[in-house]
Amino acid sequence: MRITLSVLKADIGSVGGHTLPSPAVLAAVKEVVEEAKGSLLLDAYVFHIGDDIVLLLSHTRGVAHPAIHELAWKAFREGTEVAKREGLYGAGQDLLKDAFTGNLHGLGPQVAEMEFAERPSEPFMVLAADKTEPGAFNLPLYLAFADPMYSSGLLLSPELRPGFRFRIMDLAQTERDSYIELDAPERLYDIAALLRDSHRFAIASIWSRKYGEVAAVVSTTRLRNIAGRYVGKDDPVALVRTQKIFPATEEFGPPFALAPFVAGDTRGSHHLPLMPVKANTPASTFFCVPMVCALGFSLKEGRLTGPVDLFADPVWDAVRAKVVEKAQEMRRQGFYGPAMLPMEELEYTGIAERLKELEREFS
């Protein structure tokens, strides 16, 4: 049975600033999604990370199906209307166009989708990040799919030994989507050379070389490329299949425990560590530290069992304490040096305009 999983995410308004959506906004979104279960959808799950609402939809319509994307657009629009009535901050912030055009790509929401034939047991994860960039998943996914220091299955499992194919997107290309496909382990150094620059390059998908099966997909939408100005961080989502011919669920934990420095912060202007948090966690009032949650599901004939919150067990409390220390130390440096993003990442913000004005005063 071929199943499509679609994850769609948007910030459509939050309480008291960049915190979390109100109960009424969440209820409005869930109502639209629930009405489609049993007809358009096989199953669905709705949650939030920070101020972003995430839809996980299971169906048989295939990737980028207009009816599925229109359903998500309707849900986000209904939620936006509630957010406006409540006076929430940033109501409809990620809905950058006025009308649905058949596909959510280019309209603002983040989208990650995959289609596959169900295995007898089909475990998978949904990753959702807030206050960060599409390349925020580069290092954890690289380590889980290509580094035996973190993913022991690459050494121990004949299913994983042939390696994985990485499809990487050049985010600097604004006129068209530009990709390169590189095989691990043969092209490991080339993969690393690209993924080290998480501002420009991002993993779009990962594939099993032995079976040709999709292993992971990541959203790569850059809001500034659509709006032509800074309208908030891109806040990526990802779908990752696990176990058997893919790395085990537990092999993804240690890479995320590294909490790599990524683009983030309140105004999307600084480097801060990516903190693993529980689902439905509000955005942090400490400069909106970038955060990521991971939910695990099992799938049978398109029906979801779960989720289990993969960053909720006691180990992650110790990890989070260390992440806070990293964030505080970096943020003490304020605007100076590597604490702040490079100028090419700030060209859509007010500092770029200010520098142009200052140029006229040089002599």
Tab-separated table of C-alpha atoms in Angstrom, residues 29-361:
chain	number	residue	atom	x	y	z
A	29	VAL	CA	-6.905	24.355	12.830
A	30	LYS	CA	-7.672	20.937	14.314
A	31	GLU	CA	-11.359	21.231	13.418
A	32	VAL	CA	-10.575	21.659	9.712
A	33	VAL	CA	-8.178	18.714	9.756
A	34	GLU	CA	-10.508	16.422	11.727
A	35	GLU	CA	-13.344	17.005	9.259
A	36	ALA	CA	-11.161	15.594	6.463
A	37	LYS	CA	-10.286	12.340	8.258
A	38	GLY	CA	-12.015	9.370	6.688
A	39	SER	CA	-12.437	11.103	3.337
A	40	LEU	CA	-9.449	13.067	2.079
A	41	LEU	CA	-7.186	11.880	4.898
A	42	LEU	CA	-6.488	8.462	6.370
A	43	ASP	CA	-5.249	10.014	9.595
A	44	ALA	CA	-3.740	13.205	11.015
A	45	TYR	CA	-2.049	14.732	14.037
A	46	VAL	CA	-1.724	18.418	14.985
A	47	PHE	CA	0.754	19.920	17.452
A	48	HIS	CA	2.915	22.995	17.868
A	49	ILE	CA	6.569	23.853	18.405
A	50	GLY	CA	7.085	27.357	19.741
A	51	ASP	CA	4.646	29.591	17.882
A	52	ASP	CA	4.408	27.309	14.823
A	53	ILE	CA	1.501	24.920	14.218
A	54	VAL	CA	2.410	21.585	12.599
A	55	LEU	CA	0.081	19.323	10.599
A	56	LEU	CA	0.995	15.670	10.015
A	57	LEU	CA	-1.321	14.243	7.353
A	58	SER	CA	-1.522	10.625	6.134
A	59	HIS	CA	-3.223	9.968	2.773
A	60	THR	CA	-2.946	8.236	-0.605
A	61	ARG	CA	-3.019	11.292	-2.901
A	62	GLY	CA	0.736	11.536	-3.499
A	63	VAL	CA	3.233	14.330	-2.974
A	64	ALA	CA	2.189	17.945	-3.672
A	65	HIS	CA	-1.459	17.037	-4.240
A	66	PRO	CA	-3.568	20.216	-4.603
A	67	ALA	CA	-6.414	18.941	-2.395
A	68	ILE	CA	-4.036	18.157	0.479
A	69	HIS	CA	-2.270	21.494	0.231
A	70	GLU	CA	-5.587	23.327	-0.046
A	71	LEU	CA	-6.782	21.605	3.132
A	72	ALA	CA	-3.681	22.806	4.993
A	73	TRP	CA	-4.124	26.314	3.556
A	74	LYS	CA	-7.744	26.350	4.706
A	75	ALA	CA	-6.741	25.177	8.192
A	76	PHE	CA	-4.074	27.874	8.486
A	77	ARG	CA	-6.458	30.541	7.150
A	78	GLU	CA	-9.176	29.536	9.616
A	79	GLY	CA	-6.637	29.697	12.424
A	80	THR	CA	-5.446	33.092	11.204
A	81	GLU	CA	-8.952	34.527	11.404
A	82	VAL	CA	-9.196	33.416	15.020
A	83	ALA	CA	-5.750	34.881	15.724
A	84	LYS	CA	-6.859	38.221	14.286
A	85	ARG	CA	-10.007	38.246	16.405
A	86	GLU	CA	-7.913	37.568	19.492
A	87	GLY	CA	-5.353	40.197	18.570
A	88	LEU	CA	-2.486	37.695	18.581
A	89	TYR	CA	0.986	38.786	17.562
A	90	GLY	CA	1.938	38.046	13.941
A	91	ALA	CA	-1.491	36.774	12.895
A	92	GLY	CA	-1.055	35.047	9.537
A	93	GLN	CA	2.673	35.855	9.541
A	94	ASP	CA	3.763	32.895	7.408
A	95	LEU	CA	0.912	33.154	4.896
A	96	LEU	CA	2.716	35.403	2.436
A	97	LYS	CA	0.146	35.293	-0.372
A	98	ASP	CA	-3.530	36.179	-0.369
A	99	ALA	CA	-4.876	33.218	-2.306
A	100	PHE	CA	-4.184	29.502	-2.701
A	101	THR	CA	-2.627	28.689	-6.072
A	102	GLY	CA	-2.706	24.890	-6.083
A	103	ASN	CA	0.437	24.275	-4.035
A	104	LEU	CA	1.763	25.589	-0.719
A	105	HIS	CA	5.311	25.880	-2.061
A	106	GLY	CA	5.978	29.571	-2.516
A	107	LEU	CA	3.091	30.640	-0.266
A	108	GLY	CA	5.025	30.648	3.026
A	109	PRO	CA	4.292	27.453	5.022
A	110	GLN	CA	6.998	24.836	5.362
A	111	VAL	CA	6.307	21.552	3.540
A	112	ALA	CA	7.984	18.127	3.749
A	113	GLU	CA	6.366	15.137	2.013
A	114	MET	CA	7.263	11.567	1.084
A	115	GLU	CA	5.474	8.703	-0.662
A	116	PHE	CA	6.418	5.057	-0.122
A	117	ALA	CA	5.130	1.507	0.055
A	118	GLU	CA	4.492	0.656	3.703
A	119	ARG	CA	6.750	-1.895	5.337
A	120	PRO	CA	5.110	-4.454	7.676
A	121	SER	CA	6.336	-2.201	10.472
A	122	GLU	CA	6.737	1.451	9.489
A	123	PRO	CA	8.260	3.600	12.254
A	124	PHE	CA	9.092	7.222	11.463
A	125	MET	CA	9.851	10.550	13.097
A	126	VAL	CA	8.562	14.069	12.588
A	127	LEU	CA	11.125	16.769	13.301
A	128	ALA	CA	9.914	20.346	13.725
A	129	ALA	CA	12.118	23.344	14.514
A	130	ASP	CA	11.343	26.916	15.519
A	131	LYS	CA	13.387	30.119	15.238
A	132	THR	CA	16.001	28.730	12.861
A	133	GLU	CA	16.968	28.008	9.241
A	134	PRO	CA	16.437	25.114	6.749
A	135	GLY	CA	20.066	24.010	7.218
A	136	ALA	CA	19.583	23.472	10.966
A	137	PHE	CA	19.153	19.709	10.411
A	138	ASN	CA	22.351	19.387	8.326
A	139	LEU	CA	24.706	18.154	11.022
A	140	PRO	CA	22.355	15.805	12.946
A	141	LEU	CA	21.191	14.083	9.741
A	142	TYR	CA	24.728	13.890	8.368
A	143	LEU	CA	25.924	12.191	11.557
A	144	ALA	CA	22.950	9.796	11.689
A	145	PHE	CA	23.170	8.726	8.033
A	146	ALA	CA	26.895	8.968	7.292
A	147	ASP	CA	29.085	8.820	10.420
A	148	PRO	CA	29.693	5.439	12.125
A	149	MET	CA	30.925	7.288	15.239
A	150	TYR	CA	27.265	8.180	15.821
A	151	SER	CA	25.383	5.650	13.712
A	152	SER	CA	26.795	2.214	14.580
A	153	GLY	CA	24.400	0.558	12.136
A	154	LEU	CA	26.665	1.741	9.308
A	155	LEU	CA	29.235	-0.731	10.670
A	156	LEU	CA	26.986	-3.453	12.043
A	157	SER	CA	24.052	-3.710	9.607
A	158	PRO	CA	24.434	-5.116	6.059
A	159	GLU	CA	21.297	-3.124	5.171
A	160	LEU	CA	22.990	0.185	5.979
A	161	ARG	CA	26.558	-0.588	4.889
A	162	PRO	CA	26.081	0.489	1.219
A	163	GLY	CA	25.356	3.999	2.504
A	164	PHE	CA	22.935	6.741	1.571
A	165	ARG	CA	22.474	9.298	-1.192
A	166	PHE	CA	22.214	12.938	-0.083
A	167	ARG	CA	20.228	15.422	-2.165
A	168	ILE	CA	21.425	18.899	-1.198
A	169	MET	CA	19.839	22.203	-2.189
A	170	ASP	CA	21.623	25.475	-2.884
A	171	LEU	CA	19.458	27.994	-1.029
A	172	ALA	CA	21.220	30.937	-2.666
A	173	GLN	CA	19.590	30.141	-6.011
A	174	THR	CA	16.406	32.207	-5.944
A	175	GLU	CA	15.368	31.904	-9.593
A	176	ARG	CA	15.089	28.120	-9.577
A	177	ASP	CA	15.611	25.104	-7.332
A	178	SER	CA	19.197	23.889	-7.639
A	179	TYR	CA	20.243	20.460	-6.294
A	180	ILE	CA	23.249	18.154	-6.217
A	181	GLU	CA	23.196	14.417	-5.368
A	182	LEU	CA	26.196	12.933	-3.566
A	183	ASP	CA	26.730	9.382	-2.317
A	184	ALA	CA	28.084	8.520	1.120
A	185	PRO	CA	30.605	7.229	1.982
A	186	GLU	CA	32.442	7.823	-1.339
A	187	ARG	CA	31.671	11.574	-1.498
A	188	LEU	CA	31.724	12.162	2.251
A	189	TYR	CA	34.214	15.031	2.094
A	190	ASP	CA	32.189	16.784	-0.614
A	191	ILE	CA	28.997	16.376	1.427
A	192	ALA	CA	30.751	17.869	4.438
A	193	ALA	CA	32.124	20.745	2.364
A	194	LEU	CA	28.561	21.765	1.475
A	195	LEU	CA	26.686	20.994	4.683
A	196	ARG	CA	29.167	22.945	6.835
A	197	ASP	CA	27.539	26.101	5.409
A	198	SER	CA	24.036	25.726	6.815
A	199	HIS	CA	23.091	29.238	5.659
A	200	ARG	CA	23.531	28.385	1.972
A	201	PHE	CA	23.166	24.606	1.647
A	202	ALA	CA	20.546	22.312	3.165
A	203	ILE	CA	19.689	18.632	2.937
A	204	ALA	CA	16.515	18.248	0.878
A	205	SER	CA	16.262	14.450	1.042
A	206	ILE	CA	18.222	11.277	1.817
A	207	TRP	CA	17.802	7.913	0.062
A	208	SER	CA	18.882	4.319	0.731
A	209	ARG	CA	21.380	3.339	-1.945
A	210	LYS	CA	20.729	-0.376	-1.520
A	211	TYR	CA	16.951	-0.217	-1.818
A	212	GLY	CA	16.278	3.135	-3.502
A	213	GLU	CA	13.855	3.967	-0.693
A	214	VAL	CA	13.375	7.505	0.588
A	215	ALA	CA	14.793	7.833	4.108
A	216	ALA	CA	14.274	11.502	4.940
A	217	VAL	CA	12.836	14.696	3.491
A	218	VAL	CA	13.391	18.234	4.787
A	219	SER	CA	11.557	21.465	4.005
A	220	THR	CA	13.781	24.047	2.303
A	221	THR	CA	11.552	27.119	1.931
A	222	ARG	CA	13.262	30.462	2.623
A	223	LEU	CA	10.635	33.045	3.538
A	224	ARG	CA	12.834	35.987	2.611
A	225	ASN	CA	13.124	34.679	-0.957
A	226	ILE	CA	9.326	34.856	-1.205
A	227	ALA	CA	8.660	38.101	0.650
A	228	GLY	CA	11.798	40.004	-0.382
A	229	ARG	CA	12.318	41.063	3.236
A	230	TYR	CA	12.848	39.526	6.650
A	231	VAL	CA	9.524	38.097	7.893
A	232	GLY	CA	10.782	35.605	10.474
A	233	LYS	CA	12.976	32.527	10.446
A	234	ASP	CA	12.143	29.648	8.126
A	235	ASP	CA	11.567	27.029	10.838
A	236	PRO	CA	12.070	23.727	8.961
A	237	VAL	CA	10.259	20.409	9.323
A	238	ALA	CA	11.400	16.922	8.350
A	239	LEU	CA	10.118	13.375	7.985
A	240	VAL	CA	12.558	10.565	8.783
A	241	ARG	CA	11.909	6.838	8.411
A	242	THR	CA	13.724	4.634	10.939
A	243	GLN	CA	14.756	1.036	11.740
A	244	LYS	CA	15.737	-1.982	9.586
A	245	ILE	CA	17.042	-0.473	6.314
A	246	PHE	CA	17.438	2.951	7.980
A	247	PRO	CA	19.255	4.050	11.160
A	248	ALA	CA	17.530	3.148	14.419
A	249	THR	CA	15.400	5.759	16.143
A	250	GLU	CA	17.883	5.849	19.035
A	251	GLU	CA	20.764	6.649	16.658
A	252	PHE	CA	19.262	10.060	15.965
A	253	GLY	CA	19.362	11.137	19.598
A	254	PRO	CA	23.119	11.710	20.109
A	255	PRO	CA	23.502	13.902	16.974
A	256	PHE	CA	20.762	16.199	18.245
A	257	ALA	CA	22.293	16.177	21.726
A	258	LEU	CA	25.280	18.032	20.232
A	259	ALA	CA	22.992	21.072	19.888
A	260	PRO	CA	24.961	22.585	16.980
A	261	PHE	CA	25.090	26.347	16.563
A	262	VAL	CA	22.587	27.458	13.921
A	263	ALA	CA	21.040	30.706	12.721
A	264	GLY	CA	18.302	31.875	15.041
A	265	ASP	CA	17.494	34.331	17.830
A	266	THR	CA	14.545	36.662	18.324
A	267	ARG	CA	15.207	38.563	15.096
A	268	GLY	CA	16.871	35.704	13.246
A	269	SER	CA	20.181	37.533	13.526
A	270	HIS	CA	22.505	35.453	15.736
A	271	HIS	CA	24.093	32.033	16.101
A	272	LEU	CA	22.626	30.003	18.948
A	273	PRO	CA	22.525	26.262	19.763
A	274	LEU	CA	19.616	24.121	18.566
A	275	MET	CA	17.872	22.946	21.744
A	276	PRO	CA	15.982	19.592	21.725
A	277	VAL	CA	12.660	20.177	23.515
A	278	LYS	CA	9.342	18.449	24.092
A	279	ALA	CA	6.577	18.987	21.551
A	280	ASN	CA	4.165	21.811	22.395
A	281	THR	CA	6.915	23.793	24.134
A	282	PRO	CA	6.552	27.613	23.965
A	283	ALA	CA	9.342	29.590	22.331
A	284	SER	CA	11.974	30.627	24.860
A	285	THR	CA	11.988	34.154	26.219
A	286	PHE	CA	15.788	33.881	26.344
A	287	PHE	CA	16.288	35.442	22.896
A	288	CYS	CA	14.110	32.714	21.340
A	289	VAL	CA	16.774	30.001	21.495
A	290	PRO	CA	16.294	27.808	18.384
A	291	MET	CA	14.472	24.615	19.307
A	292	VAL	CA	13.582	21.278	17.760
A	293	CYS	CA	11.122	18.577	18.787
A	294	ALA	CA	10.906	14.978	17.584
A	295	LEU	CA	7.778	12.828	17.630
A	296	GLY	CA	7.872	9.112	16.883
A	297	PHE	CA	4.984	7.280	15.189
A	298	SER	CA	4.143	3.855	13.822
A	299	LEU	CA	2.115	3.544	10.645
A	300	LYS	CA	-0.203	0.740	9.490
A	301	GLU	CA	-2.402	1.107	6.398
A	302	GLY	CA	-2.051	4.844	6.770
A	303	ARG	CA	-3.248	4.930	10.385
A	304	LEU	CA	-1.015	6.517	13.003
A	305	THR	CA	-0.133	5.027	16.369
A	306	GLY	CA	1.507	7.453	18.762
A	307	PRO	CA	3.174	9.766	19.135
A	308	VAL	CA	5.969	9.193	21.592
A	309	ASP	CA	7.889	12.360	22.439
A	310	LEU	CA	11.504	11.446	21.675
A	311	PHE	CA	13.054	14.378	23.562
A	312	ALA	CA	10.997	13.935	26.746
A	313	ASP	CA	12.897	11.292	28.730
A	314	PRO	CA	15.161	12.360	31.643
A	315	VAL	CA	18.388	12.280	29.590
A	316	TRP	CA	17.259	15.353	27.698
A	317	ASP	CA	16.944	17.465	30.828
A	318	ALA	CA	20.724	17.224	31.262
A	319	VAL	CA	21.242	17.982	27.562
A	320	ARG	CA	19.039	21.059	27.775
A	321	ALA	CA	20.969	22.371	30.784
A	322	LYS	CA	24.186	22.279	28.738
A	323	VAL	CA	22.463	23.911	25.761
A	324	VAL	CA	21.386	26.802	27.980
A	325	GLU	CA	25.015	27.331	29.007
A	326	LYS	CA	26.107	27.363	25.358
A	327	ALA	CA	23.379	29.844	24.469
A	328	GLN	CA	24.164	32.190	27.343
A	329	GLU	CA	27.878	32.210	26.597
A	330	MET	CA	27.396	32.966	22.908
A	331	ARG	CA	24.747	35.614	23.495
A	332	ARG	CA	26.988	37.463	25.981
A	333	GLN	CA	29.070	38.437	22.969
A	334	GLY	CA	26.123	40.489	21.696
A	335	PHE	CA	26.570	41.854	18.191
A	336	TYR	CA	30.274	41.072	17.927
A	337	GLY	CA	32.079	38.532	15.756
A	338	PRO	CA	30.694	35.002	15.248
A	339	ALA	CA	27.821	35.614	17.683
A	340	MET	CA	25.978	37.491	14.936
A	341	LEU	CA	25.201	36.108	11.470
A	342	PRO	CA	27.325	37.142	8.463
A	343	MET	CA	26.170	40.132	6.461
A	344	GLU	CA	24.784	38.049	3.583
A	345	GLU	CA	22.285	36.594	6.068
A	346	LEU	CA	21.302	40.087	7.268
A	347	GLU	CA	20.783	41.714	3.864
A	348	TYR	CA	17.004	41.647	4.269
A	349	THR	CA	17.098	43.394	7.668
A	350	GLY	CA	17.362	47.011	8.777
A	351	ILE	CA	21.114	46.844	9.389
A	352	ALA	CA	21.742	46.527	5.652
A	353	GLU	CA	19.836	49.750	4.999
A	354	ARG	CA	21.709	51.495	7.809
A	355	LEU	CA	25.090	50.482	6.379
A	356	LYS	CA	24.120	51.915	2.983
A	357	GLU	CA	23.365	55.231	4.658
A	358	LEU	CA	26.694	55.154	6.512
A	359	GLU	CA	28.581	54.574	3.245
A	360	ARG	CA	27.717	58.119	2.161
A	361	GLU	CA	29.459	59.516	5.229
